Short mmCIF file of the C-alpha atoms (twelve columns), coordinates in Angstrom:
data_MODEL
# 
_entry.id   MODEL 
# 
loop_
_atom_site.group_PDB 
_atom_site.id 
_atom_site.type_symbol 
_atom_site.label_atom_id 
_atom_site.label_alt_id 
_atom_site.label_comp_id 
_atom_site.label_asym_id 
_atom_site.label_seq_id 
_atom_site.Cartn_x 
_atom_site.Cartn_y 
_atom_site.Cartn_z 
_atom_site.pdbx_PDB_model_num 
ATOM 1   C CA . MET A 1   43.963  -32.292 11.186  1 
ATOM 2   C CA . SER A 2   41.694  -30.350 13.523  1 
ATOM 3   C CA . ASN A 3   43.356  -27.074 12.869  1 
ATOM 4   C CA . GLN A 4   43.181  -27.665 9.134   1 
ATOM 5   C CA . LEU A 5   39.476  -28.342 9.328   1 
ATOM 6   C CA . ASN A 6   38.797  -25.198 11.394  1 
ATOM 7   C CA . THR A 7   40.824  -22.854 9.215   1 
ATOM 8   C CA . PRO A 8   38.158  -22.004 6.620   1 
ATOM 9   C CA . ALA A 9   35.444  -21.358 9.151   1 
ATOM 10  C CA . THR A 10  37.842  -19.152 11.315  1 
ATOM 11  C CA . SER A 11  38.866  -17.262 8.243   1 
ATOM 12  C CA . GLY A 12  35.338  -16.574 7.254   1 
ATOM 13  C CA . ASN A 13  34.449  -15.496 10.751  1 
ATOM 14  C CA . ASP A 14  37.514  -13.177 10.834  1 
ATOM 15  C CA . ALA A 15  36.351  -11.652 7.614   1 
ATOM 16  C CA . ASN A 16  32.916  -11.075 8.955   1 
ATOM 17  C CA . LEU A 17  34.223  -9.389  12.147  1 
ATOM 18  C CA . GLN A 18  36.649  -7.139  10.011  1 
ATOM 19  C CA . PHE A 19  33.573  -6.159  7.844   1 
ATOM 20  C CA . GLN A 20  31.562  -5.320  10.818  1 
ATOM 21  C CA . ALA A 21  34.489  -3.342  12.445  1 
ATOM 22  C CA . GLU A 22  34.946  -1.419  9.289   1 
ATOM 23  C CA . THR A 23  31.287  -0.678  9.110   1 
ATOM 24  C CA . ASP A 24  31.242  0.564   12.680  1 
ATOM 25  C CA . ALA A 25  34.258  2.893   11.872  1 
ATOM 26  C CA . LEU A 26  32.693  4.174   8.778   1 
ATOM 27  C CA . LEU A 27  29.484  4.988   10.486  1 
ATOM 28  C CA . GLU A 28  31.374  6.821   13.209  1 
ATOM 29  C CA . LYS A 29  33.235  8.915   10.628  1 
ATOM 30  C CA . VAL A 30  30.259  9.813   8.543   1 
ATOM 31  C CA . SER A 31  28.008  10.653  11.522  1 
ATOM 32  C CA . GLU A 32  30.631  12.947  12.762  1 
ATOM 33  C CA . GLN A 33  30.955  14.624  9.386   1 
ATOM 34  C CA . VAL A 34  27.090  14.959  9.154   1 
ATOM 35  C CA . ASP A 35  26.880  16.417  12.563  1 
ATOM 36  C CA . LEU A 36  29.705  18.954  11.870  1 
ATOM 37  C CA . GLU A 37  27.965  19.729  8.507   1 
ATOM 38  C CA . ILE A 38  31.296  18.930  6.683   1 
ATOM 39  C CA . PHE A 39  30.076  15.653  4.870   1 
ATOM 40  C CA . ASP A 40  30.807  15.769  1.179   1 
ATOM 41  C CA . PRO A 41  27.705  14.588  -0.716  1 
ATOM 42  C CA . HIS A 42  29.696  14.203  -3.824  1 
ATOM 43  C CA . ASP A 43  32.032  11.704  -2.470  1 
ATOM 44  C CA . GLU A 44  30.920  8.734   -4.653  1 
ATOM 45  C CA . GLU A 45  33.233  6.134   -3.254  1 
ATOM 46  C CA . LEU A 46  32.177  6.933   0.228   1 
ATOM 47  C CA . LEU A 47  28.366  6.772   -0.701  1 
ATOM 48  C CA . LYS A 48  28.914  3.450   -2.523  1 
ATOM 49  C CA . ASP A 49  30.855  2.057   0.609   1 
ATOM 50  C CA . LEU A 50  27.810  3.259   2.877   1 
ATOM 51  C CA . VAL A 51  25.399  1.486   0.581   1 
ATOM 52  C CA . GLU A 52  27.484  -1.676  0.612   1 
ATOM 53  C CA . ARG A 53  27.193  -1.670  4.501   1 
ATOM 54  C CA . LEU A 54  23.535  -2.337  4.134   1 
ATOM 55  C CA . GLY A 55  24.727  -5.930  3.937   1 
ATOM 56  C CA . ASP A 56  26.022  -5.918  7.491   1 
ATOM 57  C CA . PRO A 57  24.586  -9.129  9.302   1 
ATOM 58  C CA . ARG A 58  23.456  -7.056  12.271  1 
ATOM 59  C CA . GLY A 59  20.023  -5.738  11.903  1 
ATOM 60  C CA . ILE A 60  20.400  -2.835  14.157  1 
ATOM 61  C CA . THR A 61  23.550  -1.819  12.326  1 
ATOM 62  C CA . ARG A 62  21.726  -2.083  8.894   1 
ATOM 63  C CA . LEU A 63  19.131  0.263   10.485  1 
ATOM 64  C CA . ARG A 64  21.834  2.745   11.546  1 
ATOM 65  C CA . VAL A 65  23.299  2.678   7.922   1 
ATOM 66  C CA . ALA A 66  19.879  3.335   6.515   1 
ATOM 67  C CA . THR A 67  19.222  6.099   8.895   1 
ATOM 68  C CA . THR A 68  22.523  7.774   8.201   1 
ATOM 69  C CA . LEU A 69  21.832  7.446   4.384   1 
ATOM 70  C CA . GLY A 70  18.421  9.062   5.169   1 
ATOM 71  C CA . GLU A 71  20.131  12.047  6.702   1 
ATOM 72  C CA . ILE A 72  22.407  12.403  3.750   1 
ATOM 73  C CA . GLY A 73  19.458  12.305  1.584   1 
ATOM 74  C CA . GLU A 74  19.004  12.565  -2.219  1 
ATOM 75  C CA . SER A 75  22.662  12.445  -3.104  1 
ATOM 76  C CA . ALA A 76  22.538  8.728   -2.001  1 
ATOM 77  C CA . THR A 77  19.561  7.887   -4.229  1 
ATOM 78  C CA . PRO A 78  21.658  6.816   -7.371  1 
ATOM 79  C CA . PHE A 79  23.773  4.393   -5.309  1 
ATOM 80  C CA . LEU A 80  20.650  2.891   -3.584  1 
ATOM 81  C CA . ILE A 81  18.982  2.508   -7.039  1 
ATOM 82  C CA . GLU A 82  22.009  0.626   -8.327  1 
ATOM 83  C CA . ALA A 83  22.025  -1.636  -5.308  1 
ATOM 84  C CA . LEU A 84  18.205  -2.204  -5.553  1 
ATOM 85  C CA . ALA A 85  18.584  -3.222  -9.195  1 
ATOM 86  C CA . ASN A 86  21.811  -5.179  -9.402  1 
ATOM 87  C CA . HIS A 87  23.290  -6.284  -5.993  1 
ATOM 88  C CA . GLN A 88  23.685  -9.969  -5.570  1 
ATOM 89  C CA . ASN A 89  23.137  -9.762  -1.835  1 
ATOM 90  C CA . VAL A 90  19.423  -10.000 -1.303  1 
ATOM 91  C CA . VAL A 91  19.927  -8.334  2.205   1 
ATOM 92  C CA . VAL A 92  21.353  -5.261  0.431   1 
ATOM 93  C CA . ARG A 93  18.452  -5.209  -2.048  1 
ATOM 94  C CA . ARG A 94  15.916  -5.322  0.795   1 
ATOM 95  C CA . ALA A 95  17.688  -2.634  2.825   1 
ATOM 96  C CA . ALA A 96  18.117  -0.462  -0.247  1 
ATOM 97  C CA . GLY A 97  14.335  -0.461  -0.786  1 
ATOM 98  C CA . LYS A 98  13.642  0.440   2.775   1 
ATOM 99  C CA . THR A 99  16.155  3.218   2.595   1 
ATOM 100 C CA . LEU A 100 14.608  4.749   -0.537  1 
ATOM 101 C CA . THR A 101 11.496  4.920   1.635   1 
ATOM 102 C CA . ILE A 102 13.255  7.083   4.086   1 
ATOM 103 C CA . ILE A 103 14.552  9.364   1.459   1 
ATOM 104 C CA . ALA A 104 11.461  9.507   -0.631  1 
ATOM 105 C CA . ASP A 105 13.219  10.725  -3.753  1 
ATOM 106 C CA . PRO A 106 10.847  10.604  -6.834  1 
ATOM 107 C CA . ARG A 107 13.762  9.753   -9.089  1 
ATOM 108 C CA . ALA A 108 13.674  6.198   -7.552  1 
ATOM 109 C CA . VAL A 109 10.195  5.532   -8.772  1 
ATOM 110 C CA . PRO A 110 10.916  3.599   -12.014 1 
ATOM 111 C CA . ALA A 111 13.692  1.531   -10.166 1 
ATOM 112 C CA . LEU A 112 11.172  0.636   -7.432  1 
ATOM 113 C CA . VAL A 113 8.595   -0.348  -10.022 1 
ATOM 114 C CA . HIS A 114 11.135  -2.530  -11.749 1 
ATOM 115 C CA . ALA A 115 12.048  -4.199  -8.397  1 
ATOM 116 C CA . LEU A 116 8.323   -4.683  -7.518  1 
ATOM 117 C CA . LEU A 117 7.680   -6.352  -10.873 1 
ATOM 118 C CA . ASN A 118 11.039  -8.345  -11.474 1 
ATOM 119 C CA . ASP A 119 12.803  -9.019  -8.202  1 
ATOM 120 C CA . GLU A 120 12.241  -12.718 -7.302  1 
ATOM 121 C CA . ASP A 121 12.409  -11.961 -3.397  1 
ATOM 122 C CA . THR A 122 9.067   -11.095 -1.881  1 
ATOM 123 C CA . VAL A 123 10.630  -8.914  0.826   1 
ATOM 124 C CA . VAL A 124 12.421  -6.735  -1.764  1 
ATOM 125 C CA . GLN A 125 8.919   -6.467  -3.569  1 
ATOM 126 C CA . GLY A 126 7.413   -5.449  -0.279  1 
ATOM 127 C CA . SER A 127 10.256  -2.947  0.328   1 
ATOM 128 C CA . ALA A 128 9.713   -1.491  -3.115  1 
ATOM 129 C CA . VAL A 129 5.965   -1.095  -2.803  1 
ATOM 130 C CA . GLY A 130 6.314   0.539   0.655   1 
ATOM 131 C CA . ALA A 131 8.683   3.022   -0.853  1 
ATOM 132 C CA . LEU A 132 6.371   3.663   -3.757  1 
ATOM 133 C CA . ALA A 133 3.597   4.453   -1.398  1 
ATOM 134 C CA . ARG A 134 5.824   6.866   0.483   1 
ATOM 135 C CA . MET A 135 6.763   8.651   -2.732  1 
ATOM 136 C CA . GLY A 136 3.129   9.767   -3.074  1 
ATOM 137 C CA . GLU A 137 1.692   11.378  -6.108  1 
ATOM 138 C CA . ALA A 138 4.976   10.767  -8.110  1 
ATOM 139 C CA . SER A 139 4.187   7.013   -8.032  1 
ATOM 140 C CA . VAL A 140 0.591   7.061   -9.059  1 
ATOM 141 C CA . PRO A 141 0.756   7.022   -12.923 1 
ATOM 142 C CA . LEU A 142 3.037   3.928   -12.821 1 
ATOM 143 C CA . LEU A 143 0.993   2.218   -10.235 1 
ATOM 144 C CA . LEU A 144 -2.168  2.708   -12.241 1 
ATOM 145 C CA . GLU A 145 -0.335  1.446   -15.432 1 
ATOM 146 C CA . ILE A 146 0.418   -1.742  -13.499 1 
ATOM 147 C CA . LEU A 147 -3.193  -2.218  -12.384 1 
ATOM 148 C CA . GLY A 148 -4.409  -1.730  -16.041 1 
ATOM 149 C CA . SER A 149 -2.089  -4.388  -17.502 1 
ATOM 150 C CA . PRO A 150 -3.133  -7.981  -17.902 1 
ATOM 151 C CA . GLU A 151 0.514   -9.069  -17.559 1 
ATOM 152 C CA . HIS A 152 0.860   -8.748  -13.812 1 
ATOM 153 C CA . PRO A 153 -0.394  -11.185 -11.210 1 
ATOM 154 C CA . GLU A 154 -3.174  -10.494 -8.825  1 
ATOM 155 C CA . SER A 155 -0.803  -10.460 -5.881  1 
ATOM 156 C CA . THR A 156 1.234   -7.552  -7.453  1 
ATOM 157 C CA . LYS A 157 -2.025  -5.683  -8.136  1 
ATOM 158 C CA . GLY A 158 -3.086  -6.213  -4.449  1 
ATOM 159 C CA . HIS A 159 0.210   -4.602  -3.463  1 
ATOM 160 C CA . VAL A 160 -0.368  -1.712  -5.832  1 
ATOM 161 C CA . ALA A 161 -4.000  -1.136  -4.650  1 
ATOM 162 C CA . TRP A 162 -2.681  -0.853  -1.142  1 
ATOM 163 C CA . ALA A 163 -0.056  1.685   -2.138  1 
ATOM 164 C CA . LEU A 164 -2.730  3.814   -3.922  1 
ATOM 165 C CA . SER A 165 -4.993  3.575   -0.847  1 
ATOM 166 C CA . PHE A 166 -1.933  4.608   1.350   1 
ATOM 167 C CA . ILE A 167 -1.248  7.622   -0.874  1 
ATOM 168 C CA . GLY A 168 -4.878  8.683   -0.704  1 
ATOM 169 C CA . SER A 169 -5.597  12.341  -0.590  1 
ATOM 170 C CA . GLU A 170 -2.214  13.253  -2.253  1 
ATOM 171 C CA . ALA A 171 -3.235  11.499  -5.363  1 
ATOM 172 C CA . LYS A 172 -6.840  12.509  -5.609  1 
ATOM 173 C CA . THR A 173 -6.413  14.287  -8.827  1 
ATOM 174 C CA . TYR A 174 -5.362  11.098  -10.569 1 
ATOM 175 C CA . LEU A 175 -7.770  9.036   -8.589  1 
ATOM 176 C CA . TYR A 176 -10.944 10.991  -9.327  1 
ATOM 177 C CA . ARG A 177 -10.106 10.885  -13.038 1 
ATOM 178 C CA . GLU A 178 -9.323  7.274   -13.134 1 
ATOM 179 C CA . ILE A 179 -12.892 6.347   -11.658 1 
ATOM 180 C CA . ASP A 180 -13.872 6.416   -15.439 1 
ATOM 181 C CA . SER A 181 -11.029 4.039   -16.605 1 
ATOM 182 C CA . ASP A 182 -11.601 1.450   -19.043 1 
ATOM 183 C CA . SER A 183 -9.910  -1.117  -16.605 1 
ATOM 184 C CA . PRO A 184 -12.197 -2.640  -13.939 1 
ATOM 185 C CA . ALA A 185 -9.241  -3.379  -11.815 1 
ATOM 186 C CA . ILE A 186 -8.123  0.146   -11.841 1 
ATOM 187 C CA . ARG A 187 -11.739 1.443   -11.045 1 
ATOM 188 C CA . ALA A 188 -11.961 -0.983  -8.179  1 
ATOM 189 C CA . ALA A 189 -8.631  0.080   -6.758  1 
ATOM 190 C CA . VAL A 190 -9.624  3.692   -7.141  1 
ATOM 191 C CA . VAL A 191 -12.784 3.021   -5.149  1 
ATOM 192 C CA . GLY A 192 -10.549 1.641   -2.214  1 
ATOM 193 C CA . ALA A 193 -8.323  4.690   -2.423  1 
ATOM 194 C CA . ILE A 194 -11.262 7.108   -2.503  1 
ATOM 195 C CA . THR A 195 -12.695 5.390   0.541   1 
ATOM 196 C CA . LYS A 196 -9.499  6.460   2.438   1 
ATOM 197 C CA . ILE A 197 -9.881  10.020  1.127   1 
ATOM 198 C CA . ALA A 198 -13.520 10.047  2.470   1 
ATOM 199 C CA . GLN A 199 -12.364 8.818   5.749   1 
ATOM 200 C CA . GLU A 200 -9.671  11.318  6.145   1 
ATOM 201 C CA . ASN A 201 -11.739 14.228  4.791   1 
ATOM 202 C CA . PRO A 202 -15.372 13.824  5.597   1 
ATOM 203 C CA . GLU A 203 -16.034 17.153  4.003   1 
ATOM 204 C CA . GLU A 204 -14.733 16.016  0.581   1 
ATOM 205 C CA . GLN A 205 -18.222 15.480  -0.852  1 
ATOM 206 C CA . ILE A 206 -16.927 14.559  -4.293  1 
ATOM 207 C CA . ALA A 207 -15.375 11.432  -2.713  1 
ATOM 208 C CA . PHE A 208 -18.810 10.276  -1.455  1 
ATOM 209 C CA . ASP A 209 -20.433 11.215  -4.619  1 
ATOM 210 C CA . LEU A 210 -17.960 9.053   -6.721  1 
ATOM 211 C CA . LEU A 211 -18.524 6.083   -4.367  1 
ATOM 212 C CA . ILE A 212 -22.277 6.337   -4.906  1 
ATOM 213 C CA . ARG A 213 -21.776 6.542   -8.664  1 
ATOM 214 C CA . ALA A 214 -19.564 3.496   -8.517  1 
ATOM 215 C CA . THR A 215 -22.487 1.489   -7.280  1 
ATOM 216 C CA . LYS A 216 -23.802 1.676   -10.638 1 
ATOM 217 C CA . ASP A 217 -20.589 0.472   -12.329 1 
ATOM 218 C CA . ALA A 218 -20.827 -2.180  -15.016 1 
ATOM 219 C CA . GLU A 219 -18.494 -4.528  -13.135 1 
ATOM 220 C CA . ALA A 220 -19.636 -6.422  -10.049 1 
ATOM 221 C CA . MET A 221 -16.334 -6.220  -8.141  1 
ATOM 222 C CA . VAL A 222 -16.506 -2.318  -8.505  1 
ATOM 223 C CA . ARG A 223 -20.107 -2.202  -7.486  1 
ATOM 224 C CA . CYS A 224 -19.429 -4.403  -4.413  1 
ATOM 225 C CA . GLU A 225 -16.257 -2.354  -3.464  1 
ATOM 226 C CA . ALA A 226 -18.296 0.781   -3.540  1 
ATOM 227 C CA . ALA A 227 -21.194 -0.607  -1.589  1 
ATOM 228 C CA . ALA A 228 -18.774 -2.072  1.014   1 
ATOM 229 C CA . ALA A 229 -17.082 1.340   1.210   1 
ATOM 230 C CA . LEU A 230 -20.260 3.271   1.803   1 
ATOM 231 C CA . GLY A 231 -21.315 0.932   4.534   1 
ATOM 232 C CA . ASN A 232 -17.959 1.135   6.269   1 
ATOM 233 C CA . LEU A 233 -18.079 4.907   6.150   1 
ATOM 234 C CA . ALA A 234 -21.622 4.741   7.530   1 
ATOM 235 C CA . TYR A 235 -22.656 7.320   5.000   1 
ATOM 236 C CA . ARG A 236 -26.529 7.628   5.509   1 
ATOM 237 C CA . PRO A 237 -27.120 9.454   2.239   1 
ATOM 238 C CA . ALA A 238 -26.152 6.319   0.447   1 
ATOM 239 C CA . ARG A 239 -29.349 4.508   1.624   1 
ATOM 240 C CA . VAL A 240 -31.282 5.098   -1.553  1 
ATOM 241 C CA . PRO A 241 -28.597 3.944   -4.096  1 
ATOM 242 C CA . LEU A 242 -28.033 0.883   -1.890  1 
ATOM 243 C CA . LEU A 243 -31.776 0.109   -2.034  1 
ATOM 244 C CA . GLU A 244 -31.521 0.470   -5.789  1 
ATOM 245 C CA . LEU A 245 -28.722 -2.075  -5.766  1 
ATOM 246 C CA . LEU A 246 -30.883 -4.659  -4.023  1 
ATOM 247 C CA . GLU A 247 -32.802 -4.812  -7.351  1 
ATOM 248 C CA . HIS A 248 -29.679 -5.652  -9.363  1 
ATOM 249 C CA . PRO A 249 -29.542 -9.041  -11.354 1 
ATOM 250 C CA . ASP A 250 -26.163 -9.842  -9.848  1 
ATOM 251 C CA . TRP A 251 -26.582 -11.700 -6.479  1 
ATOM 252 C CA . GLU A 252 -23.081 -10.609 -5.170  1 
ATOM 253 C CA . SER A 253 -24.032 -6.986  -5.752  1 
ATOM 254 C CA . ARG A 254 -27.367 -7.476  -3.831  1 
ATOM 255 C CA . LYS A 255 -25.415 -9.171  -1.018  1 
ATOM 256 C CA . SER A 256 -22.987 -6.212  -0.858  1 
ATOM 257 C CA . ALA A 257 -25.894 -3.843  -0.623  1 
ATOM 258 C CA . VAL A 258 -27.532 -5.696  2.219   1 
ATOM 259 C CA . LEU A 259 -24.420 -5.658  4.164   1 
ATOM 260 C CA . ALA A 260 -23.860 -1.969  3.644   1 
ATOM 261 C CA . LEU A 261 -27.329 -1.118  4.612   1 
ATOM 262 C CA . MET A 262 -26.768 -3.100  7.846   1 
ATOM 263 C CA . LYS A 263 -23.662 -1.179  8.594   1 
ATOM 264 C CA . LEU A 264 -25.514 2.092   7.981   1 
ATOM 265 C CA . GLY A 265 -27.703 1.270   10.894  1 
ATOM 266 C CA . ASP A 266 -30.655 2.952   9.387   1 
ATOM 267 C CA . LYS A 267 -33.793 1.266   10.741  1 
ATOM 268 C CA . GLN A 268 -35.922 2.630   7.970   1 
ATOM 269 C CA . ALA A 269 -34.233 0.047   5.770   1 
ATOM 270 C CA . ILE A 270 -35.923 -2.788  7.652   1 
ATOM 271 C CA . ALA A 271 -39.115 -2.648  5.566   1 
ATOM 272 C CA . ASP A 272 -37.261 -2.493  2.316   1 
ATOM 273 C CA . LEU A 273 -35.154 -5.522  3.381   1 
ATOM 274 C CA . GLU A 274 -38.257 -7.447  4.400   1 
ATOM 275 C CA . ALA A 275 -39.677 -6.771  0.890   1 
ATOM 276 C CA . ALA A 276 -36.340 -7.896  -0.730  1 
ATOM 277 C CA . ALA A 277 -36.396 -11.040 1.305   1 
ATOM 278 C CA . GLY A 278 -39.721 -11.971 -0.353  1 
ATOM 279 C CA . LYS A 279 -38.241 -11.712 -3.727  1 
ATOM 280 C CA . GLU A 280 -34.735 -13.097 -3.117  1 
ATOM 281 C CA . SER A 281 -33.973 -16.416 -4.732  1 
ATOM 282 C CA . GLU A 282 -30.357 -16.736 -3.755  1 
ATOM 283 C CA . ALA A 283 -29.895 -18.656 -0.498  1 
ATOM 284 C CA . SER A 284 -26.770 -16.771 0.653   1 
ATOM 285 C CA . VAL A 285 -28.319 -13.427 0.019   1 
ATOM 286 C CA . GLN A 286 -31.578 -14.637 1.950   1 
ATOM 287 C CA . ALA A 287 -29.293 -15.395 4.959   1 
ATOM 288 C CA . VAL A 288 -27.533 -12.013 4.946   1 
ATOM 289 C CA . ILE A 289 -30.938 -10.254 4.638   1 
ATOM 290 C CA . LYS A 290 -32.263 -12.063 7.764   1 
ATOM 291 C CA . LEU A 291 -28.974 -11.197 9.614   1 
ATOM 292 C CA . ALA A 292 -29.382 -7.422  8.519   1 
ATOM 293 C CA . ILE A 293 -32.942 -7.261  9.629   1 
ATOM 294 C CA . SER A 294 -32.067 -8.851  12.974  1 
ATOM 295 C CA . GLN A 295 -29.117 -6.407  13.501  1 
ATOM 296 C CA . LEU A 296 -31.227 -3.399  12.602  1 
ATOM 297 C CA . ALA A 297 -34.055 -4.511  14.791  1 
ATOM 298 C CA . LYS A 298 -31.850 -4.827  17.752  1 
ATOM 299 C CA . LYS A 299 -30.407 -1.378  17.150  1 
ATOM 300 C CA . MET A 300 -33.930 -0.075  16.981  1 
ATOM 301 C CA . ASP A 301 -34.789 -1.647  20.364  1 
ATOM 302 C CA . VAL A 302 -31.674 -0.142  21.923  1 
ATOM 303 C CA . ASP A 303 -32.390 3.300   20.448  1 
ATOM 304 C CA . GLU A 304 -35.947 3.256   21.885  1 
ATOM 305 C CA . TRP A 305 -34.520 2.806   25.354  1 
# 
């Protein structure tokens, strides 16, 4: 009785051990061929087998498989795309997305977008968006298309906005153009990406000019994003447009302007903030104005020492 009960588990364990042993042997074989520069990148069966090994239960082994595929390069892309799109094992789909990040072959962009939008597994989605960010400029048109569509959830658009920000300067030709997009979501995401460009390239004056221009955007979320960016960048020339934003009818825009002025650390703004406090009717903005005045006054005291 006992032996009969243990047979299926033992059989399954034996199969797993055999799979792992075969994976180890395959990796040794391929690694040697790669080192000796005799690996055949047209060996489809071998490439398919390697991709299948991304389902190995050992994380360190999956990493080794991914690294090996990364060394092989773009000849592995079609097989990784197939696995990402159709493999029943979610572990393989996750690892395929991560491996495509290593290879960074632009041919994978449509498949990665499909995985981001359609795979039910959040880790696969994360792997896909990470790979899209790594692809750089090649991903940008489709990422912007996702942002501009009302069909996709905000969580997906948040991933896309992060990817665009990660790509940054490499995509600036697209990003500068899309600051005038009809979609508020695209304009807001572009502001975030331009902020990174400005951080990385302080001499890129057009990036700062576009952020200032965005403080006058028709949409509150874009104005607020731009004001926050200018504050975080501590861009002193933004003081005047931020003061103008203090007069905006939208209270969230006024609040963002106050916080940005505080971060600029410009003590000349104290008088303007005091004047704004006398006219402000929104309690939450009043509270932020008091905080900003207090912080700027403290900074002034320190500077005088």
